[in-house]
mmCIF file of C-alpha atoms in Angstrom:
data_model
loop_
_atom_site.group_PDB
_atom_site.id
_atom_site.type_symbol
_atom_site.label_atom_id
_atom_site.label_comp_id
_atom_site.label_asym_id
_atom_site.label_seq_id
_atom_site.Cartn_x
_atom_site.Cartn_y
_atom_site.Cartn_z
ATOM 1 C CA UNK A 1 8.333 -10.923 9.203
ATOM 2 C CA UNK A 2 4.579 -12.591 8.974
ATOM 3 C CA UNK A 3 2.026 -10.045 7.401
ATOM 4 C CA UNK A 4 -1.246 -10.158 8.099
ATOM 5 C CA UNK A 5 -3.994 -8.117 8.711
ATOM 6 C CA UNK A 6 -4.624 -4.602 7.608
ATOM 7 C CA UNK A 7 -1.495 -2.346 6.858
ATOM 8 C CA UNK A 8 -2.364 1.088 6.041
ATOM 9 C CA UNK A 9 -0.270 1.993 2.649
ATOM 10 C CA UNK A 10 0.892 5.705 4.250
ATOM 11 C CA UNK A 11 0.805 9.089 2.989
ATOM 12 C CA UNK A 12 4.206 11.178 3.029
ATOM 13 C CA UNK A 13 2.806 14.484 5.155
ATOM 14 C CA UNK A 14 4.558 17.742 3.419
ATOM 15 C CA UNK A 15 4.492 21.004 5.078
ATOM 16 C CA UNK A 16 3.788 24.672 3.414
ATOM 17 C CA UNK A 17 7.556 24.604 1.663
ATOM 18 C CA UNK A 18 6.898 21.291 0.042
ATOM 19 C CA UNK A 19 9.212 19.014 2.261
ATOM 20 C CA UNK A 20 8.796 15.980 3.936
ATOM 21 C CA UNK A 21 6.821 16.736 6.941
ATOM 22 C CA UNK A 22 8.412 14.292 9.622
ATOM 23 C CA UNK A 23 6.577 15.156 12.646
ATOM 24 C CA UNK A 24 3.071 15.061 11.123
ATOM 25 C CA UNK A 25 4.417 11.456 9.506
ATOM 26 C CA UNK A 26 5.090 10.286 13.219
ATOM 27 C CA UNK A 27 1.950 11.621 14.287
ATOM 28 C CA UNK A 28 0.081 9.467 11.452
ATOM 29 C CA UNK A 29 1.859 6.632 12.611
ATOM 30 C CA UNK A 30 0.661 6.601 16.368
ATOM 31 C CA UNK A 31 -2.827 7.681 14.710
ATOM 32 C CA UNK A 32 -2.467 4.470 13.217
ATOM 33 C CA UNK A 33 -1.642 2.630 15.638
ATOM 34 C CA UNK A 34 -4.059 3.303 17.868
ATOM 35 C CA UNK A 35 -6.878 2.768 15.849
ATOM 36 C CA UNK A 36 -5.304 -1.014 15.002
ATOM 37 C CA UNK A 37 -2.582 -1.213 12.547
ATOM 38 C CA UNK A 38 -1.134 -4.377 11.562
ATOM 39 C CA UNK A 39 1.926 -2.559 10.102
ATOM 40 C CA UNK A 40 3.058 0.464 8.132
ATOM 41 C CA UNK A 41 3.700 0.405 4.018
ATOM 42 C CA UNK A 42 6.060 3.334 3.541
ATOM 43 C CA UNK A 43 7.192 5.570 -0.033
ATOM 44 C CA UNK A 44 4.954 3.786 -1.742
ATOM 45 C CA UNK A 45 1.926 4.800 -4.705
ATOM 46 C CA UNK A 46 0.137 6.408 -1.638
ATOM 47 C CA UNK A 47 3.256 7.889 -0.590
ATOM 48 C CA UNK A 48 4.197 9.226 -3.647
ATOM 49 C CA UNK A 49 7.260 7.385 -3.639
ATOM 50 C CA UNK A 50 8.168 8.627 -7.740
ATOM 51 C CA UNK A 51 7.697 12.490 -6.315
ATOM 52 C CA UNK A 52 10.466 11.935 -3.420
ATOM 53 C CA UNK A 53 14.202 11.847 -3.519
ATOM 54 C CA UNK A 54 16.067 8.689 -2.438
ATOM 55 C CA UNK A 55 17.051 10.325 0.567
ATOM 56 C CA UNK A 56 13.351 11.379 1.236
ATOM 57 C CA UNK A 57 12.228 7.719 1.018
ATOM 58 C CA UNK A 58 15.217 6.253 3.128
ATOM 59 C CA UNK A 59 14.635 9.057 5.829
ATOM 60 C CA UNK A 60 10.645 8.313 5.673
ATOM 61 C CA UNK A 61 10.896 5.038 6.198
ATOM 62 C CA UNK A 62 13.538 6.166 9.369
ATOM 63 C CA UNK A 63 11.031 7.882 10.646
ATOM 64 C CA UNK A 64 8.167 5.355 10.709
ATOM 65 C CA UNK A 65 10.789 2.584 11.881
ATOM 66 C CA UNK A 66 11.377 5.110 15.087
ATOM 67 C CA UNK A 67 8.043 5.789 16.001
ATOM 68 C CA UNK A 68 6.499 2.475 15.260
ATOM 69 C CA UNK A 69 9.522 1.074 17.095
ATOM 70 C CA UNK A 70 9.225 -2.400 16.577
ATOM 71 C CA UNK A 71 5.465 -2.699 16.823
ATOM 72 C CA UNK A 72 4.415 -3.917 13.716
ATOM 73 C CA UNK A 73 6.553 -4.605 10.754
ATOM 74 C CA UNK A 74 7.340 -1.866 8.644
ATOM 75 C CA UNK A 75 7.866 -2.263 4.573
ATOM 76 C CA UNK A 76 9.746 -0.259 2.434
ATOM 77 C CA UNK A 77 8.465 0.262 -0.791
ATOM 78 C CA UNK A 78 11.695 0.581 -2.620
ATOM 79 C CA UNK A 79 11.073 0.323 -6.496
ATOM 80 C CA UNK A 80 12.656 1.776 -9.576
ATOM 81 C CA UNK A 81 13.369 1.362 -13.021
ATOM 82 C CA UNK A 82 17.158 0.327 -12.300
ATOM 83 C CA UNK A 83 18.365 -2.843 -10.925
ATOM 84 C CA UNK A 84 21.164 -1.199 -8.998
ATOM 85 C CA UNK A 85 19.517 2.042 -8.275
ATOM 86 C CA UNK A 86 16.745 -0.420 -6.123
ATOM 87 C CA UNK A 87 19.489 -2.746 -5.041
ATOM 88 C CA UNK A 88 21.253 0.345 -3.157
ATOM 89 C CA UNK A 89 17.477 2.113 -1.922
ATOM 90 C CA UNK A 90 16.853 -1.290 -0.176
ATOM 91 C CA UNK A 91 20.119 -1.489 1.228
ATOM 92 C CA UNK A 92 19.338 1.968 3.137
ATOM 93 C CA UNK A 93 16.340 0.763 3.994
ATOM 94 C CA UNK A 94 17.257 -1.901 5.869
ATOM 95 C CA UNK A 95 19.348 0.209 7.842
ATOM 96 C CA UNK A 96 16.868 2.472 8.317
ATOM 97 C CA UNK A 97 14.922 0.234 10.378
ATOM 98 C CA UNK A 98 12.433 -1.050 7.407
ATOM 99 C CA UNK A 99 11.076 -4.849 8.090
ATOM 100 C CA UNK A 100 10.763 -6.244 4.370
ATOM 101 C CA UNK A 101 11.262 -5.012 1.119
ATOM 102 C CA UNK A 102 9.026 -4.072 -1.729
ATOM 103 C CA UNK A 103 9.157 -3.573 -5.116
ATOM 104 C CA UNK A 104 6.843 -2.958 -7.833
ATOM 105 C CA UNK A 105 8.367 -4.905 -11.507
ATOM 106 C CA UNK A 106 10.598 -2.607 -13.730
ATOM 107 C CA UNK A 107 8.446 -0.783 -16.040
ATOM 108 C CA UNK A 108 8.250 1.119 -18.681
ATOM 109 C CA UNK A 109 10.818 -0.389 -21.356
ATOM 110 C CA UNK A 110 8.852 -3.873 -21.622
ATOM 111 C CA UNK A 111 11.293 -5.822 -19.725
ATOM 112 C CA UNK A 112 11.129 -9.532 -20.565
ATOM 113 C CA UNK A 113 10.218 -11.897 -17.377
ATOM 114 C CA UNK A 114 14.238 -13.153 -17.487
ATOM 115 C CA UNK A 115 14.738 -9.386 -17.021
ATOM 116 C CA UNK A 116 12.082 -9.003 -14.192
ATOM 117 C CA UNK A 117 12.954 -11.634 -11.806
ATOM 118 C CA UNK A 118 17.329 -10.660 -12.187
ATOM 119 C CA UNK A 119 15.538 -7.355 -10.912
ATOM 120 C CA UNK A 120 14.283 -8.918 -7.994
ATOM 121 C CA UNK A 121 17.704 -10.721 -8.041
ATOM 122 C CA UNK A 122 19.865 -8.010 -7.545
ATOM 123 C CA UNK A 123 17.568 -6.915 -4.469
ATOM 124 C CA UNK A 124 17.637 -10.114 -3.229
ATOM 125 C CA UNK A 125 21.394 -10.371 -3.233
ATOM 126 C CA UNK A 126 21.568 -6.434 -1.751
ATOM 127 C CA UNK A 127 19.201 -7.171 1.993
ATOM 128 C CA UNK A 128 18.932 -10.205 3.960
ATOM 129 C CA UNK A 129 15.192 -8.315 4.124
ATOM 130 C CA UNK A 130 12.143 -10.434 2.943
ATOM 131 C CA UNK A 131 11.739 -8.874 -0.973
ATOM 132 C CA UNK A 132 8.006 -8.545 -1.597
ATOM 133 C CA UNK A 133 6.903 -7.709 -5.213
ATOM 134 C CA UNK A 134 4.130 -5.177 -5.354
ATOM 135 C CA UNK A 135 1.938 -6.363 -8.799
ATOM 136 C CA UNK A 136 0.011 -2.756 -9.746
ATOM 137 C CA UNK A 137 -0.152 -3.825 -13.645
ATOM 138 C CA UNK A 138 -2.852 -0.447 -13.686
ATOM 139 C CA UNK A 139 0.382 1.804 -12.950
ATOM 140 C CA UNK A 140 2.840 -0.195 -13.671
ATOM 141 C CA UNK A 141 1.585 -2.080 -17.069
ATOM 142 C CA UNK A 142 2.981 -5.369 -15.886
ATOM 143 C CA UNK A 143 0.993 -8.327 -14.697
ATOM 144 C CA UNK A 144 2.345 -10.703 -12.344
ATOM 145 C CA UNK A 145 0.449 -13.983 -12.998
ATOM 146 C CA UNK A 146 0.764 -17.362 -11.868
ATOM 147 C CA UNK A 147 3.224 -17.947 -14.339
ATOM 148 C CA UNK A 148 5.819 -15.545 -14.239
ATOM 149 C CA UNK A 149 5.966 -15.573 -10.414
ATOM 150 C CA UNK A 150 7.483 -18.940 -10.265
ATOM 151 C CA UNK A 151 10.522 -17.491 -12.866
ATOM 152 C CA UNK A 152 10.754 -14.551 -10.232
ATOM 153 C CA UNK A 153 10.743 -17.073 -7.008
ATOM 154 C CA UNK A 154 13.817 -18.868 -8.596
ATOM 155 C CA UNK A 155 15.761 -16.224 -9.066
ATOM 156 C CA UNK A 156 15.144 -14.459 -5.682
ATOM 157 C CA UNK A 157 14.303 -14.213 -2.513
ATOM 158 C CA UNK A 158 10.483 -13.191 -2.963
ATOM 159 C CA UNK A 159 8.726 -13.997 0.525
ATOM 160 C CA UNK A 160 5.710 -11.831 0.054
ATOM 161 C CA UNK A 161 3.256 -10.271 -2.849
ATOM 162 C CA UNK A 162 0.939 -7.356 -2.456
ATOM 163 C CA UNK A 163 -1.205 -8.155 -5.045
ATOM 164 C CA UNK A 164 -3.155 -4.573 -6.388
ATOM 165 C CA UNK A 165 -5.080 -5.964 -9.182
ATOM 166 C CA UNK A 166 -8.910 -7.449 -9.352
ATOM 167 C CA UNK A 167 -8.048 -10.462 -11.405
ATOM 168 C CA UNK A 168 -9.076 -12.626 -8.783
ATOM 169 C CA UNK A 169 -8.917 -15.726 -10.786
ATOM 170 C CA UNK A 170 -5.560 -15.184 -11.388
ATOM 171 C CA UNK A 171 -4.951 -14.252 -7.779
ATOM 172 C CA UNK A 172 -6.801 -17.852 -7.104
ATOM 173 C CA UNK A 173 -3.960 -19.830 -9.204
ATOM 174 C CA UNK A 174 -1.503 -17.746 -7.796
ATOM 175 C CA UNK A 175 -2.273 -18.513 -4.200
ATOM 176 C CA UNK A 176 -2.756 -22.517 -4.908
ATOM 177 C CA UNK A 177 1.115 -22.629 -6.869
ATOM 178 C CA UNK A 178 2.230 -20.578 -4.537
ATOM 179 C CA UNK A 179 0.555 -21.516 -0.617
ATOM 180 C CA UNK A 180 4.342 -20.432 1.463
ATOM 181 C CA UNK A 181 3.888 -16.764 -0.296
ATOM 182 C CA UNK A 182 2.294 -14.129 2.452
ATOM 183 C CA UNK A 183 -0.677 -12.226 -0.011
ATOM 184 C CA UNK A 184 -1.317 -9.118 0.993
ATOM 185 C CA UNK A 185 -4.630 -7.968 -1.469
ATOM 186 C CA UNK A 186 -4.292 -4.028 -2.277
ATOM 187 C CA UNK A 187 -7.410 -2.743 -3.702
ATOM 188 C CA UNK A 188 -9.546 -1.781 -0.540
ATOM 189 C CA UNK A 189 -12.948 -1.701 -2.511
ATOM 190 C CA UNK A 190 -13.277 -5.656 -2.928
ATOM 191 C CA UNK A 191 -11.281 -6.966 0.073
ATOM 192 C CA UNK A 192 -13.862 -8.876 1.231
ATOM 193 C CA UNK A 193 -14.292 -11.102 -2.289
ATOM 194 C CA UNK A 194 -10.613 -11.438 -2.003
ATOM 195 C CA UNK A 195 -10.322 -12.978 1.735
ATOM 196 C CA UNK A 196 -12.123 -16.452 0.630
ATOM 197 C CA UNK A 197 -8.930 -17.005 -1.858
ATOM 198 C CA UNK A 198 -7.020 -17.259 1.510
ATOM 199 C CA UNK A 199 -5.093 -13.727 1.300
ATOM 200 C CA UNK A 200 -3.061 -13.264 4.533
ATOM 201 C CA UNK A 201 -4.052 -9.591 5.037
ATOM 202 C CA UNK A 202 -4.558 -6.426 2.792
ATOM 203 C CA UNK A 203 -2.312 -3.259 2.295
ATOM 204 C CA UNK A 204 -4.503 -0.071 1.266
ATOM 205 C CA UNK A 205 -4.112 3.365 0.637
ATOM 206 C CA UNK A 206 -7.699 3.998 2.220
ATOM 207 C CA UNK A 207 -6.499 2.664 5.186
ATOM 208 C CA UNK A 208 -5.274 6.104 6.229
ATOM 209 C CA UNK A 209 -8.958 7.157 6.888
ATOM 210 C CA UNK A 210 -11.178 4.433 7.096
ATOM 211 C CA UNK A 211 -8.673 1.948 9.221
ATOM 212 C CA UNK A 212 -11.238 1.382 11.620
ATOM 213 C CA UNK A 213 -14.292 0.220 9.857
ATOM 214 C CA UNK A 214 -11.655 -2.391 7.653
ATOM 215 C CA UNK A 215 -10.472 -3.802 10.855
ATOM 216 C CA UNK A 216 -13.624 -4.758 11.779
ATOM 217 C CA UNK A 217 -14.529 -5.802 8.524
ATOM 218 C CA UNK A 218 -11.238 -8.138 8.737
ATOM 219 C CA UNK A 219 -12.243 -9.909 12.437
ATOM 220 C CA UNK A 220 -15.838 -9.905 11.447
ATOM 221 C CA UNK A 221 -14.995 -12.167 8.260
ATOM 222 C CA UNK A 222 -12.660 -14.518 10.393
ATOM 223 C CA UNK A 223 -15.205 -15.055 12.819
ATOM 224 C CA UNK A 224 -17.747 -15.644 10.668
ATOM 225 C CA UNK A 225 -20.141 -13.060 10.712
ATOM 226 C CA UNK A 226 -20.240 -13.103 6.915
ATOM 227 C CA UNK A 227 -23.639 -10.156 6.932
ATOM 228 C CA UNK A 228 -21.490 -7.589 9.218
ATOM 229 C CA UNK A 229 -18.565 -7.635 7.148
ATOM 230 C CA UNK A 230 -20.601 -7.638 3.775
ATOM 231 C CA UNK A 231 -22.446 -4.515 5.591
ATOM 232 C CA UNK A 232 -18.701 -2.951 6.051
ATOM 233 C CA UNK A 233 -17.857 -3.289 2.851
ATOM 234 C CA UNK A 234 -20.555 -1.495 1.333
ATOM 235 C CA UNK A 235 -20.173 1.011 3.868
ATOM 236 C CA UNK A 236 -16.723 1.116 3.152
ATOM 237 C CA UNK A 237 -17.207 1.356 -0.609
ATOM 238 C CA UNK A 238 -19.921 4.399 -0.533
ATOM 239 C CA UNK A 239 -17.023 6.208 1.040
ATOM 240 C CA UNK A 240 -14.444 5.063 -1.269
ATOM 241 C CA UNK A 241 -17.092 5.988 -4.360
ATOM 242 C CA UNK A 242 -17.329 9.968 -2.262
ATOM 243 C CA UNK A 243 -13.246 10.031 -2.563
ATOM 244 C CA UNK A 244 -12.689 8.598 -5.724
ATOM 245 C CA UNK A 245 -14.470 11.806 -7.527
ATOM 246 C CA UNK A 246 -12.356 14.294 -6.721
ATOM 247 C CA UNK A 247 -9.995 12.384 -8.703
ATOM 248 C CA UNK A 248 -6.172 12.531 -6.774
ATOM 249 C CA UNK A 249 -7.467 9.937 -3.985
ATOM 250 C CA UNK A 250 -4.187 10.499 -2.447
ATOM 251 C CA UNK A 251 -4.792 13.745 -2.277
ATOM 252 C CA UNK A 252 -8.112 13.305 -0.797
ATOM 253 C CA UNK A 253 -6.684 11.298 1.662
ATOM 254 C CA UNK A 254 -4.490 14.081 3.337
ATOM 255 C CA UNK A 255 -7.502 16.098 3.053
ATOM 256 C CA UNK A 256 -9.880 13.834 4.848
ATOM 257 C CA UNK A 257 -6.893 13.254 8.087
ATOM 258 C CA UNK A 258 -6.487 17.230 7.932
ATOM 259 C CA UNK A 259 -9.702 17.007 9.669
ATOM 260 C CA UNK A 260 -8.500 14.197 12.136
ATOM 261 C CA UNK A 261 -5.867 16.423 13.191
ATOM 262 C CA UNK A 262 -2.771 15.223 10.567
ATOM 263 C CA UNK A 263 -1.502 17.985 8.450
ATOM 264 C CA UNK A 264 -1.007 16.273 5.606
ATOM 265 C CA UNK A 265 0.047 19.353 2.897
ATOM 266 C CA UNK A 266 -0.913 19.011 -0.908
ATOM 267 C CA UNK A 267 0.470 16.608 -2.819
ATOM 268 C CA UNK A 268 3.402 17.731 -4.959
ATOM 269 C CA UNK A 269 3.272 18.983 -8.489
ATOM 270 C CA UNK A 270 2.520 18.083 -10.966
ATOM 271 C CA UNK A 271 -0.160 17.154 -8.528
ATOM 272 C CA UNK A 272 -2.280 20.054 -8.000
ATOM 273 C CA UNK A 273 -3.872 21.000 -5.143
ATOM 274 C CA UNK A 274 -7.382 20.580 -3.879
ATOM 275 C CA UNK A 275 -9.780 22.665 -5.322
ATOM 276 C CA UNK A 276 -13.401 24.221 -3.264
ATOM 277 C CA UNK A 277 -15.425 21.673 -4.810
ATOM 278 C CA UNK A 278 -13.472 18.864 -4.264
ATOM 279 C CA UNK A 279 -13.156 19.719 -0.655
ATOM 280 C CA UNK A 280 -16.740 20.278 -0.554
ATOM 281 C CA UNK A 281 -17.147 16.610 -1.638
ATOM 282 C CA UNK A 282 -15.148 15.418 0.635
ATOM 283 C CA UNK A 283 -16.487 16.740 3.639
ATOM 284 C CA UNK A 284 -19.776 14.923 3.001
ATOM 285 C CA UNK A 285 -18.105 12.130 4.347
ATOM 286 C CA UNK A 286 -18.386 12.878 7.921
ATOM 287 C CA UNK A 287 -16.569 10.658 10.563
ATOM 288 C CA UNK A 288 -15.632 7.386 9.990
ATOM 289 C CA UNK A 289 -15.622 4.533 12.630
#
């Protein structure tokens, strides 16, 4: 597995009954492949992972892997609090066709670094797939840094890092200390500013709707067209600012995908449906190319 480029962390579509809509999920995969997706990150934060059953998480992974059909890698987020539960979900993801598994650090109980390292070790022992740490301290309350990552790698088979944090100083420290780790940046609004650090690509939520724009940004930067890349980041951030006015960015993405013909339904409770006022805000974004 060689992660690189722009990888959407895809939403999980639901039907009117609140069940996973696998038909629309596969249509979303095809749409994003047409727009240039370099892979898929499934059942992550954007996919409402902790609002899905374990069986649903595995079935979503299987559906995306089937639709992708080997064209791009599929990374399954299998994060839980318990090591045994995460290991079981990782085994199921491997059987479902995932190319790699990813997990947030175990949270809630304020685990120590050696306990977090043991958690990733249990996942590594359960599967033959590469393991990717999902660093999202804003929600997990656990921050992966250049110091504790060494202990985690020493006790597991971690090969990648999804870095969803704005601390670019710490990101640079990790890059220098672990040159062989594949680092995927997770803050869409700051992608351009992370590229000089040497990240290998990005896994992001808004790429469900803004993928073509960020693909152009990625290519412009790599080809030395920095002014163009800057303008594309500014354009993207104006769109993201509008989306953030809705507060629930997952619901915003689902609504915007509906305008592109992919019916994703509402988010699961306790999320509430969008109000008409919120929909009006999103209608002001228009088409994104």
